[in-house]
Coordinates of C-alpha atoms and ligand atoms in Angstrom, one line a residue:
M1 CA -44.9 -12.2 -225.1
P2 CA -47.2 -11.6 -228.2
L3 CA -46.8 -8.2 -229.9
V4 CA -48.8 -5.4 -228.3
T5 CA -50.3 -2.5 -230.1
S6 CA -48.8 1.0 -229.7
K7 CA -52.2 2.4 -228.6
E8 CA -52.1 1.6 -224.9
M9 CA -48.3 2.0 -224.9
L10 CA -48.5 5.6 -226.0
L11 CA -51.6 6.6 -224.1
R12 CA -49.9 5.4 -220.9
A13 CA -46.7 7.2 -221.8
Q14 CA -48.7 10.4 -222.5
Q15 CA -50.7 10.1 -219.2
E16 CA -47.6 9.4 -217.1
G17 CA -45.2 11.9 -218.7
Y18 CA -42.6 9.8 -220.4
A19 CA -42.0 8.7 -224.0
V20 CA -41.5 5.3 -225.7
G21 CA -38.5 5.0 -228.0
A22 CA -39.1 3.7 -231.5
F23 CA -36.0 2.2 -233.2
N24 CA -35.5 0.7 -236.6
A25 CA -35.5 -3.0 -237.4
N26 CA -32.8 -2.7 -240.1
N27 CA -31.2 -6.1 -239.6
M28 CA -31.1 -8.9 -237.1
E29 CA -28.3 -7.3 -235.1
C30 CA -30.3 -4.0 -234.7
V31 CA -33.4 -6.0 -233.6
K32 CA -31.4 -7.9 -231.1
A33 CA -29.7 -4.7 -229.8
V34 CA -33.1 -3.0 -229.3
I35 CA -34.7 -6.0 -227.6
E36 CA -31.8 -6.6 -225.3
A37 CA -31.7 -2.9 -224.4
A38 CA -35.5 -3.0 -223.6
E39 CA -35.0 -6.2 -221.5
E40 CA -32.2 -4.7 -219.5
E41 CA -34.0 -1.4 -219.0
K42 CA -37.4 -3.2 -218.5
A43 CA -38.8 -0.7 -221.0
P44 CA -41.7 -1.0 -223.5
V45 CA -40.4 -0.5 -227.0
I46 CA -41.5 0.0 -230.6
L47 CA -39.5 -1.7 -233.4
Q48 CA -40.3 0.0 -236.7
V49 CA -39.9 -1.2 -240.2
S50 CA -38.8 1.7 -242.4
Q51 CA -39.1 2.1 -246.1
G52 CA -35.3 1.5 -246.3
A53 CA -35.7 -1.7 -244.3
I54 CA -38.5 -2.9 -246.6
K55 CA -36.2 -2.4 -249.6
Y56 CA -33.2 -4.0 -247.9
A57 CA -34.7 -7.0 -246.1
G58 CA -38.2 -7.2 -247.6
L59 CA -41.4 -6.5 -245.6
E60 CA -42.0 -10.1 -244.5
M61 CA -38.4 -10.7 -243.4
A62 CA -38.2 -7.5 -241.4
A63 CA -41.6 -8.1 -239.8
A64 CA -40.7 -11.7 -239.0
M65 CA -37.5 -10.7 -237.2
V66 CA -39.5 -8.4 -234.9
M67 CA -42.3 -10.9 -234.3
T68 CA -39.9 -13.6 -233.3
A69 CA -37.8 -11.3 -231.1
A70 CA -41.0 -10.0 -229.4
R71 CA -42.4 -13.6 -228.8
L72 CA -39.1 -14.6 -227.1
S73 CA -39.0 -11.5 -224.9
P74 CA -40.8 -10.6 -221.7
V75 CA -41.0 -6.9 -222.6
P76 CA -43.9 -5.4 -224.5
V77 CA -43.0 -4.8 -228.2
A78 CA -45.1 -3.1 -230.9
L79 CA -44.3 -3.7 -234.6
H80 CA -44.7 -0.4 -236.4
L81 CA -44.7 0.6 -240.1
D82 CA -42.6 3.8 -240.4
H83 CA -43.5 6.4 -242.9
G84 CA -46.0 4.2 -244.8
T85 CA -46.2 5.5 -248.3
S86 CA -49.8 4.5 -249.3
F87 CA -53.1 3.0 -248.4
E88 CA -52.0 -0.3 -250.0
Q89 CA -48.8 -0.6 -248.0
N90 CA -50.7 0.1 -244.8
I91 CA -53.2 -2.7 -245.5
Q92 CA -50.4 -5.0 -246.5
C93 CA -48.8 -4.4 -243.1
L94 CA -52.1 -4.8 -241.3
L95 CA -52.6 -8.2 -242.9
A96 CA -49.0 -9.2 -242.1
G97 CA -49.7 -8.7 -238.4
F98 CA -48.2 -5.2 -237.7
T99 CA -49.6 -3.8 -234.5
S100 CA -49.0 -0.2 -235.3
L101 CA -49.2 1.7 -238.7
M102 CA -48.2 5.0 -240.1
Y103 CA -49.3 6.9 -243.2
D104 CA -47.0 9.7 -244.2
G105 CA -49.1 11.9 -246.4
S106 CA -46.8 14.9 -246.0
A107 CA -46.0 15.2 -249.7
E108 CA -49.7 15.3 -250.6
P109 CA -52.1 18.2 -250.5
L110 CA -53.7 18.4 -247.0
E111 CA -57.1 17.2 -248.3
K112 CA -55.6 14.1 -249.9
N113 CA -53.5 13.4 -246.7
I114 CA -56.7 13.6 -244.7
A115 CA -58.7 11.3 -247.1
V116 CA -56.0 8.6 -247.3
S117 CA -55.3 8.7 -243.6
A118 CA -59.0 8.4 -242.8
R119 CA -59.4 5.4 -245.1
I120 CA -56.6 3.6 -243.4
T121 CA -57.8 4.3 -239.9
E122 CA -61.3 3.1 -240.8
I123 CA -60.0 -0.3 -241.7
A124 CA -57.1 -0.6 -239.2
H125 CA -59.5 0.2 -236.3
L126 CA -61.6 -2.8 -237.3
K127 CA -58.6 -4.8 -236.1
K128 CA -57.9 -2.5 -233.2
V129 CA -54.6 -1.5 -234.8
P130 CA -53.7 2.2 -234.3
V131 CA -52.4 4.5 -237.0
E132 CA -49.9 7.4 -236.8
C133 CA -50.6 10.2 -239.3
E134 CA -48.3 13.1 -240.3
L135 CA -49.1 16.8 -240.2
G136 CA -46.6 19.2 -241.6
K137 CA -43.4 17.7 -243.1
I138 CA -40.2 16.6 -241.3
P139 CA -37.5 17.4 -243.9
K140 CA -34.4 15.3 -244.6
V141 CA -30.9 16.7 -244.1
E142 CA -30.1 16.0 -247.7
E143 CA -32.6 18.6 -248.7
F144 CA -30.3 21.2 -247.3
F145 CA -26.7 19.8 -247.5
G146 CA -24.7 17.8 -249.9
A147 CA -22.7 14.8 -248.8
D148 CA -19.4 16.7 -248.7
E149 CA -20.9 19.5 -246.7
I150 CA -22.2 17.0 -244.1
I151 CA -18.7 15.5 -243.8
A152 CA -17.2 18.9 -243.3
L153 CA -19.8 20.0 -240.8
S154 CA -19.5 16.7 -238.8
K155 CA -15.7 17.4 -238.5
E156 CA -16.1 21.0 -237.3
K157 CA -15.2 21.3 -233.6
D158 CA -17.0 24.5 -232.9
I159 CA -20.6 23.2 -232.5
S160 CA -22.1 26.7 -232.1
K161 CA -20.7 27.5 -235.6
V162 CA -22.3 24.4 -237.0
V163 CA -25.7 25.2 -235.4
D164 CA -25.5 28.7 -237.0
V165 CA -24.9 27.2 -240.4
V166 CA -27.8 24.8 -240.0
R167 CA -30.1 27.6 -238.8
K168 CA -29.1 29.7 -241.8
K169 CA -29.5 27.0 -244.4
A170 CA -32.4 25.0 -243.0
G171 CA -34.1 27.2 -240.5
E172 CA -36.6 29.0 -242.7
K173 CA -37.7 26.0 -244.7
T174 CA -38.0 23.8 -241.6
E175 CA -40.2 26.4 -240.0
Q176 CA -42.4 26.7 -243.1
L177 CA -42.9 22.9 -243.0
M178 CA -43.9 22.7 -239.4
A179 CA -47.3 21.4 -238.3
D180 CA -49.8 24.2 -237.9
P181 CA -51.6 23.9 -234.5
A182 CA -54.6 25.6 -236.0
Q183 CA -55.1 22.6 -238.4
A184 CA -54.4 19.9 -235.8
E185 CA -57.8 19.6 -234.2
E186 CA -59.6 19.2 -237.6
F187 CA -56.8 16.9 -238.9
V188 CA -57.1 14.5 -236.0
R189 CA -60.9 14.6 -236.0
R190 CA -61.3 13.9 -239.7
T191 CA -58.5 11.3 -239.9
S192 CA -59.3 9.5 -236.5
A193 CA -55.5 9.3 -236.1
D194 CA -54.3 7.6 -233.0
S195 CA -51.0 9.5 -232.8
L196 CA -49.7 12.5 -234.6
A197 CA -46.3 12.8 -236.3
A198 CA -45.9 16.5 -236.1
A199 CA -43.2 18.5 -237.7
I200 CA -41.8 20.7 -234.8
G201 CA -38.4 21.7 -236.1
S202 CA -36.4 18.5 -236.2
I203 CA -34.7 17.3 -239.4
H204 CA -34.3 13.6 -240.5
A205 CA -30.9 11.9 -240.6
M206 CA -28.7 14.6 -238.9
W207 CA -25.1 13.6 -238.2
D208 CA -25.1 14.9 -234.6
D209 CA -27.5 15.9 -231.8
I210 CA -27.4 19.6 -232.2
Q211 CA -30.8 20.7 -233.4
P212 CA -33.2 22.5 -231.1
I213 CA -37.0 21.9 -231.5
R214 CA -39.9 24.2 -231.0
I215 CA -41.4 23.7 -227.6
D216 CA -44.0 26.4 -228.2
R217 CA -45.4 24.2 -231.1
V218 CA -45.4 21.1 -228.9
K219 CA -47.5 22.9 -226.3
A220 CA -49.8 24.4 -228.9
L221 CA -50.3 21.0 -230.5
R222 CA -50.9 19.4 -227.1
A223 CA -53.6 22.0 -226.4
A224 CA -55.2 21.5 -229.8
T225 CA -55.4 17.7 -229.7
N226 CA -55.3 15.0 -227.0
I227 CA -53.7 12.2 -229.0
P228 CA -50.0 11.2 -228.4
L229 CA -47.4 13.3 -230.3
V230 CA -44.6 11.7 -232.1
L231 CA -41.2 13.2 -232.6
H232 CA -39.4 12.2 -235.8
G233 CA -35.7 12.9 -236.7
S234 CA -34.7 12.6 -233.1
S235 CA -31.1 11.7 -233.8
G236 CA -30.4 15.3 -234.5
V237 CA -32.2 16.8 -231.6
I238 CA -30.2 18.1 -228.6
R239 CA -30.8 15.7 -225.8
T240 CA -30.7 18.0 -222.7
R241 CA -30.2 21.6 -221.7
K242 CA -27.0 20.5 -219.9
D243 CA -25.8 19.1 -223.3
A244 CA -26.7 22.4 -225.0
Q245 CA -24.7 24.4 -222.5
E246 CA -21.7 22.1 -222.6
R247 CA -21.6 22.2 -226.3
G248 CA -22.1 26.0 -226.6
I249 CA -25.5 25.8 -228.2
T250 CA -27.7 28.8 -227.3
L251 CA -31.5 28.0 -227.2
K252 CA -33.9 30.7 -228.2
E253 CA -37.0 31.5 -226.0
N254 CA -39.4 29.1 -227.7
E255 CA -36.8 26.3 -228.3
G256 CA -36.0 23.2 -226.3
T257 CA -34.4 19.8 -226.2
L258 CA -35.5 16.2 -226.3
E259 CA -35.9 16.2 -222.6
D260 CA -38.1 19.4 -222.8
A261 CA -40.2 17.8 -225.6
V262 CA -41.0 14.8 -223.4
E263 CA -41.9 17.1 -220.5
A264 CA -44.1 19.1 -222.9
G265 CA -46.0 15.9 -223.9
V266 CA -44.2 14.1 -226.7
A267 CA -45.0 10.3 -226.2
K268 CA -43.1 8.5 -229.0
V269 CA -39.6 9.4 -230.0
N270 CA -38.1 7.9 -233.3
V271 CA -34.3 7.4 -233.3
A272 CA -32.6 5.8 -236.3
T273 CA -29.5 7.6 -237.7
A274 CA -27.7 7.9 -234.3
I275 CA -28.1 4.1 -233.8
N276 CA -26.8 3.3 -237.3
M277 CA -23.8 5.6 -236.7
A278 CA -23.0 4.1 -233.3
F279 CA -23.2 0.6 -234.8
L280 CA -21.0 1.5 -237.8
A281 CA -18.4 3.3 -235.7
A282 CA -17.9 0.3 -233.4
S283 CA -17.9 -2.2 -236.2
K284 CA -15.4 -0.1 -238.2
K285 CA -13.1 0.1 -235.1
A286 CA -13.3 -3.7 -234.8
F287 CA -12.6 -4.2 -238.5
E288 CA -9.6 -1.8 -238.3
K289 CA -8.3 -3.6 -235.3
S290 CA -8.6 -7.0 -237.0
P291 CA -8.5 -6.4 -240.8
D292 CA -7.9 -10.1 -241.5
E293 CA -10.9 -11.3 -239.4
R294 CA -12.9 -13.9 -241.3
D295 CA -15.8 -14.3 -238.9
I296 CA -18.4 -11.6 -239.8
R297 CA -20.0 -12.0 -236.3
K298 CA -16.8 -10.8 -234.6
I299 CA -17.1 -7.5 -236.5
L300 CA -20.8 -7.1 -236.1
L301 CA -21.0 -7.9 -232.4
P302 CA -19.2 -4.7 -231.2
G303 CA -21.7 -2.8 -233.4
L304 CA -24.6 -4.5 -231.8
Q305 CA -23.2 -3.7 -228.3
A306 CA -22.7 0.0 -229.2
A307 CA -26.2 0.2 -230.6
K308 CA -27.6 -1.4 -227.5
D309 CA -25.8 1.0 -225.2
L310 CA -27.2 4.0 -227.1
V311 CA -30.7 2.6 -227.1
K312 CA -30.5 2.1 -223.4
S313 CA -29.3 5.7 -222.9
Y314 CA -32.3 7.0 -224.9
M315 CA -34.7 4.8 -222.9
R316 CA -33.4 6.4 -219.7
L317 CA -33.6 9.9 -221.1
L318 CA -37.2 9.4 -222.3
G319 CA -38.2 7.9 -219.0
S320 CA -39.4 4.6 -220.4
S321 CA -37.0 2.5 -218.4
G322 CA -38.8 0.5 -215.7
R323 CA -42.2 0.9 -217.4
A324 CA -42.4 -2.6 -219.1
Q325 CA -44.6 -4.3 -216.6
A326 CA -47.3 -1.7 -216.4
T327 CA -47.4 -1.5 -220.2
A328 CA -47.6 -5.3 -220.5
A329 CA -50.5 -5.4 -218.1
S330 CA -52.6 -2.9 -220.1
G331 CA -51.5 -3.8 -223.6
S332 CA -51.3 -7.6 -224.0
A333 CA -55.0 -8.4 -223.7
K334 CA -55.7 -6.1 -226.6
A335 CA -53.0 -7.6 -228.7
V336 CA -54.2 -11.1 -228.1
A337 CA -57.7 -10.0 -229.1
V338 CA -56.4 -8.6 -232.3
H339 CA -54.9 -11.9 -233.3
G340 CA -57.8 -13.8 -231.8
E341 CA -60.1 -12.2 -234.4
E342 CA -58.2 -13.6 -237.4
Ligands
G3H401 O1 -39.0 7.8 -238.8 C1 -37.8 7.7 -238.4 C2 -37.2 8.7 -237.6 O2 -37.8 9.9 -237.7 C3 -35.7 8.7 -237.4 O3 -35.1 9.9 -237.7 O4 -32.9 9.0 -238.4 O5 -33.2 11.4 -237.8 O6 -33.3 9.6 -236.0 P1 -33.5 10.0 -237.4
ZN402 ZN1 -39.3 9.9 -239.5

């Protein structure tokens, strides 16, 4: 079916209490893994083009892969720009047929973030394309740990010890960078953002799902604004309370898991690193098993399968499985209208 916008997809998720998974379109295998997962789960899905994918594949190539995959698929797919860096890049993506945009103004002073976000939404809305804007800043794991430390921590068996180290080294800074609920209403009103990427305690590109997030912030942000909330850095977030218990992670009063975040009103969940890691682990295993293999596809296929299995498990956890039909019914008419105007 034609691409749909993320607008109806996320509003529906917000209303019905589930979240839509957003996964990265890093290469053809990742796109196929996500689409096949969505088809098998009958789930609406967002395929996003990251800044890394733009550098790697080029904007047009990355977008074309998603557009083709979506056209050939019966499930609703939105093509999203992830962490858009500027007004110009957002407009470039709008013209290229993206059905969901993002401006990440988190490195800018608040007033500039608001001004650029508002300029983008003003234009994108003329084409009925929604825009995600960022309040607060979701840090990257490299801001706290060097490559050797990450390797050492990822090998540590005592997860509660690892969680303590992360709390000590990253806790204070991550908290300072969180979205301020007191600013959210004004931010959303002045930017006309369609969804809010809010920093709520997660860290981008974690090696394991061990990080709690601040559920009190999710609730306060939900109370301050009625647009869908987006969780970034979800690879590192503990999935469920059962997982936390089994892995010896103690949650504080105001903390929660991915499952809690969805229950509290997060409607879009971005997962990238965990999918890459699952892909690489399976391909590495295949390569170690057949080091003389000369067909690249035989090494990549197990990676695709592992990525697909993980995407499916996220879709079930987020509650988006089985929601494709209802989303298609509400979203496709709008998407056609967008392209019909061109
Ligand atoms: O924008 C992309 C996401 O926030 C992905 O973060 O790689 O930590 O899952 P992640
Ligand atoms: Zn992100």
